[in-house]
GROMACS .gro file of C-alpha atoms in nm:
model
  354
    1GLN     CA    1  14.545  -2.138  -2.820
    2ARG     CA    2  14.546  -1.952  -3.151
    3ALA     CA    3  14.253  -1.738  -3.034
    4CYS     CA    4  14.434  -1.664  -2.708
    5ILE     CA    5  14.752  -1.564  -2.898
    6PHE     CA    6  14.542  -1.343  -3.128
    7LEU     CA    7  14.376  -1.178  -2.825
    8VAL     CA    8  14.712  -1.101  -2.659
    9ILE     CA    9  14.852  -0.948  -2.978
   10SER     CA   10  14.544  -0.727  -3.034
   11CYS     CA   11  14.565  -0.562  -2.688
   12PRO     CA   12  14.609  -0.185  -2.754
   13CYS     CA   13  14.840  -0.116  -2.456
   14ALA     CA   14  15.115   0.044  -2.665
   15LEU     CA   15  14.881   0.305  -2.810
   16VAL     CA   16  14.682   0.369  -2.492
   17ILE     CA   17  14.995   0.427  -2.282
   18SER     CA   18  15.252   0.581  -2.517
   19VAL     CA   19  15.040   0.846  -2.692
   20PRO     CA   20  14.922   1.029  -2.375
   21LEU     CA   21  15.267   0.977  -2.222
   22SER     CA   22  15.428   1.151  -2.518
   23PHE     CA   23  15.204   1.455  -2.472
   24PHE     CA   24  15.272   1.458  -2.096
   25GLY     CA   25  15.643   1.450  -2.177
   26GLY     CA   26  15.606   1.745  -2.416
   27ILE     CA   27  15.412   1.946  -2.157
   28GLY     CA   28  15.681   1.860  -1.900
   29ALA     CA   29  15.958   1.973  -2.135
   30ALA     CA   30  15.777   2.303  -2.192
   31SER     CA   31  15.742   2.347  -1.813
   32ARG     CA   32  16.117   2.300  -1.771
   33ASN     CA   33  16.162   2.591  -2.011
   34GLY     CA   34  15.927   2.811  -1.811
   35VAL     CA   35  15.622   2.769  -2.035
   36LEU     CA   36  15.290   2.642  -1.900
   37VAL     CA   37  15.082   2.457  -2.162
   38LYS     CA   38  14.729   2.393  -2.034
   39GLY     CA   39  14.656   2.078  -2.237
   40SER     CA   40  14.774   1.835  -2.501
   41ASN     CA   41  14.535   1.983  -2.761
   42PHE     CA   42  14.711   2.319  -2.726
   43LEU     CA   43  15.051   2.150  -2.762
   44GLU     CA   44  14.928   1.994  -3.085
   45ALA     CA   45  14.802   2.333  -3.209
   46LEU     CA   46  15.139   2.495  -3.127
   47ALA     CA   47  15.306   2.261  -3.376
   48GLU     CA   48  15.089   2.408  -3.654
   49ILE     CA   49  15.144   2.783  -3.592
   50ASP     CA   50  15.142   2.977  -3.919
   51THR     CA   51  15.070   3.333  -3.799
   52ILE     CA   52  15.157   3.491  -3.466
   53VAL     CA   53  15.006   3.821  -3.351
   54PHE     CA   54  15.161   4.029  -3.073
   55ASP     CA   55  15.028   4.300  -2.849
   56LYS     CA   56  15.292   4.573  -2.809
   57THR     CA   57  15.304   4.714  -2.457
   58GLY     CA   58  15.433   4.465  -2.203
   59THR     CA   59  15.470   4.193  -2.466
   60LEU     CA   60  15.729   4.316  -2.718
   61THR     CA   61  15.818   4.620  -2.510
   62LYS     CA   62  15.909   4.633  -2.142
   63GLY     CA   63  15.609   4.841  -2.041
   64GLU     CA   64  15.846   5.061  -1.840
   65PHE     CA   65  15.724   5.405  -1.939
   66LYS     CA   66  15.901   5.731  -1.862
   67VAL     CA   67  15.795   6.089  -1.930
   68THR     CA   68  16.058   6.223  -2.171
   69LYS     CA   69  15.917   6.558  -2.289
   70LEU     CA   70  15.646   6.810  -2.203
   71TYR     CA   71  15.486   7.041  -2.459
   72PRO     CA   72  15.268   7.293  -2.271
   73SER     CA   73  15.024   7.526  -2.448
   74GLY     CA   74  14.940   7.842  -2.257
   75ILE     CA   75  15.049   7.700  -1.921
   76SER     CA   76  15.381   7.605  -1.759
   77GLU     CA   77  15.540   7.259  -1.782
   78GLU     CA   78  15.487   7.208  -1.408
   79GLU     CA   79  15.116   7.287  -1.437
   80LEU     CA   80  15.077   7.058  -1.740
   81LEU     CA   81  15.241   6.767  -1.558
   82GLU     CA   82  15.029   6.836  -1.248
   83LEU     CA   83  14.706   6.829  -1.449
   84ALA     CA   84  14.805   6.503  -1.619
   85ALA     CA   85  14.906   6.340  -1.288
   86LEU     CA   86  14.583   6.443  -1.115
   87ALA     CA   87  14.374   6.323  -1.409
   88GLU     CA   88  14.548   5.982  -1.414
   89ASN     CA   89  14.542   5.943  -1.034
   90TYR     CA   90  14.285   5.660  -1.025
   91SER     CA   91  14.430   5.466  -1.319
   92ASN     CA   92  14.666   5.170  -1.267
   93HIS     CA   93  14.785   5.165  -1.630
   94PRO     CA   94  15.167   5.175  -1.671
   95ILE     CA   95  15.138   5.502  -1.867
   96ALA     CA   96  14.943   5.662  -1.583
   97ALA     CA   97  15.200   5.533  -1.334
   98SER     CA   98  15.483   5.693  -1.533
   99ILE     CA   99  15.311   6.033  -1.525
  100LYS     CA  100  15.257   6.008  -1.149
  101ASP     CA  101  15.621   5.904  -1.102
  102ALA     CA  102  15.738   6.206  -1.302
  103TYR     CA  103  15.516   6.437  -1.096
  104ALA     CA  104  15.674   6.294  -0.777
  105ASN     CA  105  15.451   6.501  -0.545
  106GLU     CA  106  15.172   6.381  -0.323
  107ILE     CA  107  14.838   6.405  -0.499
  108ASP     CA  108  14.561   6.585  -0.311
  109ILE     CA  109  14.251   6.381  -0.396
  110ASN     CA  110  14.031   6.656  -0.247
  111ARG     CA  111  14.102   6.854  -0.565
  112LEU     CA  112  13.948   6.577  -0.776
  113GLY     CA  113  13.582   6.548  -0.864
  114GLU     CA  114  13.396   6.286  -1.064
  115THR     CA  115  13.632   6.077  -1.278
  116GLU     CA  116  13.538   5.860  -1.576
  117GLU     CA  117  13.769   5.633  -1.773
  118ILE     CA  118  13.678   5.622  -2.142
  119SER     CA  119  13.794   5.286  -2.283
  120GLY     CA  120  14.057   5.322  -2.554
  121HIS     CA  121  14.054   5.702  -2.531
  122GLY     CA  122  14.163   5.829  -2.188
  123VAL     CA  123  14.022   5.992  -1.877
  124LYS     CA  124  13.757   6.258  -1.815
  125THR     CA  125  13.767   6.420  -1.471
  126VAL     CA  126  13.709   6.737  -1.270
  127ILE     CA  127  14.008   6.917  -1.111
  128ASP     CA  128  13.950   7.222  -0.890
  129GLY     CA  129  13.598   7.238  -1.027
  130LYS     CA  130  13.713   7.250  -1.391
  131ALA     CA  131  13.657   6.974  -1.650
  132VAL     CA  132  13.985   6.812  -1.760
  133LEU     CA  133  14.049   6.558  -2.036
  134ALA     CA  134  14.365   6.348  -2.060
  135GLY     CA  135  14.410   6.089  -2.332
  136ASN     CA  136  14.490   6.027  -2.696
  137GLY     CA  137  14.404   6.230  -3.004
  138LYS     CA  138  14.073   6.045  -3.044
  139LEU     CA  139  13.959   6.182  -2.708
  140MET     CA  140  14.036   6.538  -2.820
  141GLU     CA  141  13.854   6.484  -3.150
  142GLN     CA  142  13.557   6.327  -2.973
  143ALA     CA  143  13.531   6.634  -2.749
  144GLY     CA  144  13.577   6.870  -3.047
  145ILE     CA  145  13.890   7.029  -2.900
  146PRO     CA  146  14.152   7.162  -3.148
  147TYR     CA  147  14.495   7.030  -3.048
  148GLN     CA  148  14.854   7.037  -3.172
  149GLU     CA  149  14.952   6.684  -3.274
  150CYS     CA  150  15.287   6.555  -3.147
  151LYS     CA  151  15.474   6.366  -3.421
  152GLU     CA  152  15.759   6.229  -3.208
  153ALA     CA  153  15.797   5.853  -3.148
  154GLY     CA  154  15.638   5.753  -2.822
  155THR     CA  155  15.302   5.749  -2.648
  156VAL     CA  156  15.143   6.095  -2.629
  157ILE     CA  157  14.890   6.207  -2.369
  158TYR     CA  158  14.700   6.519  -2.471
  159VAL     CA  159  14.557   6.734  -2.191
  160ALA     CA  160  14.269   6.983  -2.217
  161ARG     CA  161  14.105   7.199  -1.949
  162GLU     CA  162  13.761   7.354  -1.984
  163GLY     CA  163  13.758   7.266  -2.355
  164VAL     CA  164  14.093   7.436  -2.423
  165PHE     CA  165  14.405   7.241  -2.526
  166ALA     CA  166  14.665   7.264  -2.245
  167GLY     CA  167  14.952   7.065  -2.396
  168SER     CA  168  15.090   6.716  -2.449
  169VAL     CA  169  15.304   6.473  -2.250
  170LEU     CA  170  15.544   6.245  -2.441
  171ILE     CA  171  15.607   5.905  -2.283
  172SER     CA  172  15.858   5.654  -2.419
  173ASP     CA  173  15.879   5.277  -2.381
  174THR     CA  174  16.174   5.048  -2.456
  175ILE     CA  175  16.175   4.729  -2.664
  176LYS     CA  176  16.262   4.405  -2.484
  177GLU     CA  177  16.600   4.264  -2.586
  178GLU     CA  178  16.432   3.921  -2.616
  179SER     CA  179  16.184   4.051  -2.877
  180PHE     CA  180  16.449   4.064  -3.151
  181GLU     CA  181  16.555   3.705  -3.077
  182ALA     CA  182  16.189   3.595  -3.057
  183ILE     CA  183  16.108   3.709  -3.412
  184ARG     CA  184  16.432   3.564  -3.551
  185ARG     CA  185  16.370   3.225  -3.387
  186LEU     CA  186  16.003   3.215  -3.490
  187LYS     CA  187  16.105   3.270  -3.852
  188ALA     CA  188  16.365   2.995  -3.813
  189VAL     CA  189  16.102   2.742  -3.698
  190GLY     CA  190  15.877   2.824  -3.995
  191VAL     CA  191  15.627   3.082  -3.869
  192ARG     CA  192  15.517   3.252  -4.191
  193LYS     CA  193  15.372   3.580  -4.064
  194THR     CA  194  15.434   3.800  -3.759
  195VAL     CA  195  15.198   4.091  -3.684
  196MET     CA  196  15.166   4.352  -3.407
  197LEU     CA  197  14.845   4.513  -3.280
  198THR     CA  198  14.862   4.832  -3.075
  199GLY     CA  199  14.652   5.125  -2.964
  200ASP     CA  200  14.950   5.356  -3.014
  201ARG     CA  201  14.983   5.610  -3.292
  202LYS     CA  202  15.079   5.496  -3.642
  203GLU     CA  203  15.428   5.649  -3.624
  204VAL     CA  204  15.510   5.473  -3.296
  205GLY     CA  205  15.371   5.134  -3.398
  206GLU     CA  206  15.542   5.132  -3.737
  207ALA     CA  207  15.876   5.238  -3.585
  208VAL     CA  208  15.867   4.952  -3.332
  209ALA     CA  209  15.754   4.695  -3.593
  210LYS     CA  210  16.031   4.799  -3.833
  211GLU     CA  211  16.299   4.786  -3.564
  212ILE     CA  212  16.198   4.437  -3.447
  213GLY     CA  213  16.144   4.303  -3.799
  214LEU     CA  214  15.771   4.225  -3.800
  215ASP     CA  215  15.579   4.153  -4.120
  216GLY     CA  216  15.284   4.377  -4.038
  217VAL     CA  217  15.139   4.621  -3.785
  218TYR     CA  218  14.795   4.765  -3.710
  219THR     CA  219  14.788   5.084  -3.502
  220GLU     CA  220  14.545   5.315  -3.320
  221LEU     CA  221  14.321   5.021  -3.226
  222LEU     CA  222  14.059   5.017  -2.952
  223PRO     CA  223  14.033   4.694  -2.744
  224GLY     CA  224  13.740   4.572  -2.954
  225ASP     CA  225  13.928   4.642  -3.279
  226LYS     CA  226  14.192   4.384  -3.189
  227VAL     CA  227  13.932   4.105  -3.205
  228ASP     CA  228  13.823   4.227  -3.550
  229LYS     CA  229  14.183   4.226  -3.676
  230VAL     CA  230  14.242   3.873  -3.544
  231GLU     CA  231  13.918   3.761  -3.715
  232MET     CA  232  14.047   3.914  -4.040
  233LEU     CA  233  14.383   3.734  -4.007
  234LEU     CA  234  14.208   3.403  -3.929
  235GLU     CA  235  13.996   3.409  -4.247
  236PRO     CA  236  14.260   3.289  -4.499
  237LEU     CA  237  14.391   3.014  -4.268
  238ASP     CA  238  14.278   2.652  -4.298
  239GLU     CA  239  14.255   2.390  -4.020
  240LYS     CA  240  14.621   2.294  -4.055
  241ARG     CA  241  14.746   2.653  -4.012
  242LYS     CA  242  14.693   2.807  -3.671
  243LEU     CA  243  14.702   3.164  -3.543
  244ALA     CA  244  14.846   3.251  -3.202
  245PHE     CA  245  14.795   3.577  -3.014
  246VAL     CA  246  15.041   3.696  -2.748
  247GLY     CA  247  14.925   3.954  -2.493
  248ASP     CA  248  14.941   4.055  -2.129
  249GLY     CA  249  14.667   4.307  -2.047
  250ILE     CA  250  14.309   4.271  -1.925
  251ASN     CA  251  14.194   4.411  -2.263
  252ASP     CA  252  14.369   4.122  -2.438
  253ALA     CA  253  14.151   3.853  -2.277
  254PRO     CA  254  13.882   3.850  -2.554
  255VAL     CA  255  14.152   3.826  -2.825
  256LEU     CA  256  14.335   3.548  -2.640
  257THR     CA  257  14.009   3.352  -2.631
  258ARG     CA  258  13.932   3.410  -2.999
  259ALA     CA  259  14.274   3.307  -3.137
  260ASP     CA  260  14.350   2.940  -3.205
  261ILE     CA  261  14.617   2.962  -2.934
  262GLY     CA  262  14.623   3.235  -2.671
  263ILE     CA  263  14.963   3.304  -2.513
  264ALA     CA  264  14.986   3.524  -2.202
  265MET     CA  265  15.268   3.678  -2.001
  266GLY     CA  266  15.278   3.507  -1.661
  267SER     CA  267  15.498   3.747  -1.466
  268MET     CA  268  15.360   4.093  -1.545
  269GLY     CA  269  15.038   3.985  -1.720
  270SER     CA  270  14.692   4.046  -1.576
  271ASP     CA  271  14.498   3.765  -1.407
  272ALA     CA  272  14.228   3.787  -1.675
  273ALA     CA  273  14.481   3.734  -1.956
  274ILE     CA  274  14.646   3.439  -1.777
  275GLU     CA  275  14.305   3.279  -1.714
  276ALA     CA  276  14.194   3.324  -2.076
  277ALA     CA  277  14.521   3.200  -2.231
  278ASP     CA  278  14.603   2.844  -2.341
  279VAL     CA  279  14.978   2.892  -2.291
  280VAL     CA  280  15.153   3.105  -2.027
  281LEU     CA  281  15.513   3.234  -2.052
  282MET     CA  282  15.615   3.237  -1.686
  283ASP     CA  283  15.914   3.471  -1.733
  284ASP     CA  284  15.750   3.699  -1.997
  285ASN     CA  285  16.018   3.607  -2.252
  286PRO     CA  286  15.863   3.596  -2.602
  287ALA     CA  287  16.167   3.406  -2.735
  288LYS     CA  288  16.036   3.099  -2.545
  289ILE     CA  289  15.750   3.070  -2.796
  290ALA     CA  290  15.988   2.930  -3.060
  291THR     CA  291  16.122   2.683  -2.802
  292VAL     CA  292  15.777   2.549  -2.718
  293VAL     CA  293  15.691   2.525  -3.091
  294LYS     CA  294  15.998   2.302  -3.139
  295ILE     CA  295  15.896   2.093  -2.836
  296ALA     CA  296  15.542   2.057  -2.974
  297ARG     CA  297  15.667   1.943  -3.315
  298LYS     CA  298  15.908   1.696  -3.157
  299THR     CA  299  15.626   1.559  -2.940
  300LEU     CA  300  15.393   1.510  -3.238
  301LYS     CA  301  15.673   1.338  -3.428
  302ILE     CA  302  15.721   1.094  -3.139
  303VAL     CA  303  15.344   1.032  -3.116
  304LYS     CA  304  15.329   0.947  -3.489
  305GLN     CA  305  15.634   0.720  -3.458
  306ASN     CA  306  15.468   0.527  -3.175
  307ILE     CA  307  15.137   0.492  -3.360
  308VAL     CA  308  15.302   0.368  -3.681
  309PHE     CA  309  15.543   0.136  -3.499
  310ALA     CA  310  15.277  -0.018  -3.272
  311LEU     CA  311  15.022  -0.071  -3.549
  312ALA     CA  312  15.278  -0.207  -3.796
  313VAL     CA  313  15.423  -0.464  -3.552
  314LYS     CA  314  15.080  -0.568  -3.429
  315ALA     CA  315  14.942  -0.601  -3.782
  316LEU     CA  316  15.234  -0.824  -3.886
  317VAL     CA  317  15.214  -1.049  -3.579
  318LEU     CA  318  14.830  -1.060  -3.598
  319ILE     CA  319  14.856  -1.201  -3.951
  320LEU     CA  320  15.110  -1.458  -3.834
  321GLY     CA  321  14.893  -1.537  -3.531
  322ALA     CA  322  14.579  -1.581  -3.741
  323ALA     CA  323  14.772  -1.818  -3.967
  324GLY     CA  324  14.899  -2.014  -3.665
  325MET     CA  325  15.261  -1.912  -3.732
  326ALA     CA  326  15.310  -1.707  -3.412
  327ASN     CA  327  15.354  -1.852  -3.065
  328MET     CA  328  15.274  -1.697  -2.726
  329TRP     CA  329  15.623  -1.548  -2.686
  330GLU     CA  330  15.582  -1.353  -3.008
  331ALA     CA  331  15.237  -1.245  -2.894
  332VAL     CA  332  15.380  -1.119  -2.564
  333PHE     CA  333  15.647  -0.922  -2.752
  334ALA     CA  334  15.379  -0.771  -2.979
  335ASP     CA  335  15.193  -0.657  -2.667
  336VAL     CA  336  15.432  -0.591  -2.378
  337GLY     CA  337  15.750  -0.555  -2.584
  338VAL     CA  338  15.600  -0.301  -2.822
  339SER     CA  339  15.451  -0.113  -2.524
  340VAL     CA  340  15.789  -0.088  -2.351
  341ILE     CA  341  15.963   0.031  -2.669
  342ALA     CA  342  15.687   0.286  -2.733
  343ILE     CA  343  15.709   0.412  -2.372
  344LEU     CA  344  16.088   0.448  -2.397
  345ASN     CA  345  16.042   0.643  -2.720
  346ALA     CA  346  15.774   0.861  -2.556
  347MET     CA  347  16.018   0.949  -2.278
  348ARG     CA  348  16.233   1.130  -2.535
  349ALA     CA  349  15.968   1.404  -2.535
  350LEU     CA  350  16.084   1.497  -2.182
  351LYS     CA  351  16.416   1.617  -2.316
  352THR     CA  352  16.408   1.994  -2.323
  353GLU     CA  353  16.508   2.199  -2.625
  354ASP     CA  354  16.618   2.560  -2.608
   0.00000   0.00000   0.00000
């Protein structure tokens, strides 16, 4: 009878049921807040976020670009805008879309020749039999074309035709209202460092970072450079301090994979980014990251409570059972009773926090 009592007490039901149930509850609470967490290991990692790195366009900003100014050089404004629109015709990037929207005329694709997209630089194409470049300053420098740099805040597309600078197009983006709240709330939950990575010019990136209140910013980055910057930020972190990257574009997929936790935008984000990410914000609201961090920490707290409670009660009753001082009713409580209490405690993880 003593052996039977000892066997009943030692059954690990409380741990086997309550620990996974706590994580399921945390994932469910995150889902109620519009955040998809792809596994309990990612929920655990979210509780240990130390550094969070943001992409700019579409993540902290709305990605709703509008052409605000034209600076032609040797040609008219209408001709400059037409060249830019024709050059960007085959691109589906939001910046290209804004130029085509500003042009507002139907594009005659018969005027276009061979078009090549140069990653992180811009577009090289042929319009009316003449070579045209449209992109950032690096594209102009790569082609050896002297150009007049635009210092205004915003994204600038430089246009050149037949090796001669034709002018620049200034495109502005707006910061999401939620971005300010996101940084404030992340600081409140103990995130030590917030950083932004962007391919935009230094002036634009620093202006956005300062306005939002970020701790650091790296600008004029090519897609591959973002991985290098994340590697650099990961170096000083130990196993208990995690780095999260938040992005939405197809170019962000490698960085999302490399970070400890990859967070993607679910509404406007690319399929590649959503697939590569560990966490998906279904409504593209970066302020929800702080919410899911709080949920993750609450879940881990409940898991630890259940482990300590179950082991402590079982250890006490096991000693009594081994000494012959515990009967079957006490053994049943140490097994079923502790399991029920642990399950009820685990259910607290379902309660959402916002």
